[in-house]
PDB file of C-alpha atoms in Angstrom:
ATOM      1  CA  UNK A   1     -50.665 -77.776 223.504  1.00  0.00           C
ATOM      2  CA  UNK A   2     -47.210 -78.409 222.007  1.00  0.00           C
ATOM      3  CA  UNK A   3     -45.907 -80.089 218.894  1.00  0.00           C
ATOM      4  CA  UNK A   4     -42.987 -82.454 218.392  1.00  0.00           C
ATOM      5  CA  UNK A   5     -41.245 -82.097 215.032  1.00  0.00           C
ATOM      6  CA  UNK A   6     -39.105 -85.026 213.881  1.00  0.00           C
ATOM      7  CA  UNK A   7     -37.856 -87.940 215.933  1.00  0.00           C
ATOM      8  CA  UNK A   8     -34.704 -89.002 217.744  1.00  0.00           C
ATOM      9  CA  UNK A   9     -32.806 -92.268 217.719  1.00  0.00           C
ATOM     10  CA  UNK A  10     -33.414 -94.973 220.327  1.00  0.00           C
ATOM     11  CA  UNK A  11     -31.096 -93.316 222.865  1.00  0.00           C
ATOM     12  CA  UNK A  12     -32.330 -89.780 222.195  1.00  0.00           C
ATOM     13  CA  UNK A  13     -28.795 -88.646 221.430  1.00  0.00           C
ATOM     14  CA  UNK A  14     -29.219 -87.624 217.787  1.00  0.00           C
ATOM     15  CA  UNK A  15     -32.047 -86.867 215.357  1.00  0.00           C
ATOM     16  CA  UNK A  16     -33.492 -89.702 213.302  1.00  0.00           C
ATOM     17  CA  UNK A  17     -35.809 -87.368 211.347  1.00  0.00           C
ATOM     18  CA  UNK A  18     -35.855 -83.628 210.653  1.00  0.00           C
ATOM     19  CA  UNK A  19     -32.436 -82.602 212.007  1.00  0.00           C
ATOM     20  CA  UNK A  20     -33.269 -78.890 212.294  1.00  0.00           C
ATOM     21  CA  UNK A  21     -30.859 -76.355 213.747  1.00  0.00           C
ATOM     22  CA  UNK A  22     -31.419 -73.064 215.608  1.00  0.00           C
ATOM     23  CA  UNK A  23     -31.017 -71.218 212.286  1.00  0.00           C
ATOM     24  CA  UNK A  24     -34.128 -72.990 210.988  1.00  0.00           C
ATOM     25  CA  UNK A  25     -36.129 -71.789 213.998  1.00  0.00           C
ATOM     26  CA  UNK A  26     -34.826 -68.249 213.425  1.00  0.00           C
ATOM     27  CA  UNK A  27     -35.845 -68.427 209.756  1.00  0.00           C
ATOM     28  CA  UNK A  28     -39.427 -69.249 210.792  1.00  0.00           C
ATOM     29  CA  UNK A  29     -39.393 -66.480 213.416  1.00  0.00           C
ATOM     30  CA  UNK A  30     -38.020 -63.896 210.979  1.00  0.00           C
ATOM     31  CA  UNK A  31     -40.589 -64.826 208.340  1.00  0.00           C
ATOM     32  CA  UNK A  32     -43.378 -64.534 210.915  1.00  0.00           C
ATOM     33  CA  UNK A  33     -42.101 -61.029 211.780  1.00  0.00           C
ATOM     34  CA  UNK A  34     -42.070 -60.045 208.107  1.00  0.00           C
ATOM     35  CA  UNK A  35     -38.290 -60.290 207.654  1.00  0.00           C
ATOM     36  CA  UNK A  36     -37.072 -62.196 204.596  1.00  0.00           C
ATOM     37  CA  UNK A  37     -34.704 -64.923 205.928  1.00  0.00           C
ATOM     38  CA  UNK A  38     -32.743 -64.857 202.644  1.00  0.00           C
ATOM     39  CA  UNK A  39     -32.069 -61.124 203.001  1.00  0.00           C
ATOM     40  CA  UNK A  40     -28.476 -59.927 202.641  1.00  0.00           C
ATOM     41  CA  UNK A  41     -26.620 -56.989 204.158  1.00  0.00           C
ATOM     42  CA  UNK A  42     -23.155 -55.542 203.615  1.00  0.00           C
ATOM     43  CA  UNK A  43     -20.473 -56.236 206.205  1.00  0.00           C
ATOM     44  CA  UNK A  44     -17.774 -53.703 207.181  1.00  0.00           C
ATOM     45  CA  UNK A  45     -15.737 -54.516 204.076  1.00  0.00           C
ATOM     46  CA  UNK A  46     -18.762 -54.090 201.779  1.00  0.00           C
ATOM     47  CA  UNK A  47     -19.191 -57.790 201.072  1.00  0.00           C
ATOM     48  CA  UNK A  48     -22.760 -59.101 200.987  1.00  0.00           C
ATOM     49  CA  UNK A  49     -23.625 -61.408 203.882  1.00  0.00           C
ATOM     50  CA  UNK A  50     -26.751 -63.474 204.415  1.00  0.00           C
ATOM     51  CA  UNK A  51     -28.856 -62.728 207.465  1.00  0.00           C
ATOM     52  CA  UNK A  52     -28.876 -66.509 208.069  1.00  0.00           C
ATOM     53  CA  UNK A  53     -26.562 -69.066 206.485  1.00  0.00           C
ATOM     54  CA  UNK A  54     -29.183 -71.828 206.866  1.00  0.00           C
ATOM     55  CA  UNK A  55     -32.550 -70.467 205.728  1.00  0.00           C
ATOM     56  CA  UNK A  56     -34.689 -73.587 205.347  1.00  0.00           C
ATOM     57  CA  UNK A  57     -38.076 -73.088 206.994  1.00  0.00           C
ATOM     58  CA  UNK A  58     -39.533 -75.771 209.240  1.00  0.00           C
ATOM     59  CA  UNK A  59     -42.639 -76.636 207.223  1.00  0.00           C
ATOM     60  CA  UNK A  60     -44.416 -78.108 210.257  1.00  0.00           C
ATOM     61  CA  UNK A  61     -44.248 -74.699 211.969  1.00  0.00           C
ATOM     62  CA  UNK A  62     -45.226 -72.489 209.022  1.00  0.00           C
TER      63      UNK A  62
END
């Protein structure tokens, strides 16, 4: 059995509620796997980078 999160406009072309992005799905997946979505790592130049730029969890899926 599936779940629909949010709603689209009358034409189905854009979100009317809960405009989540793939990064939000990844944040939920990472958290489920025990990986902190707000984790940082160093890039080749030594600068800290976030694992995900958008880390908001989808509360309906947590």
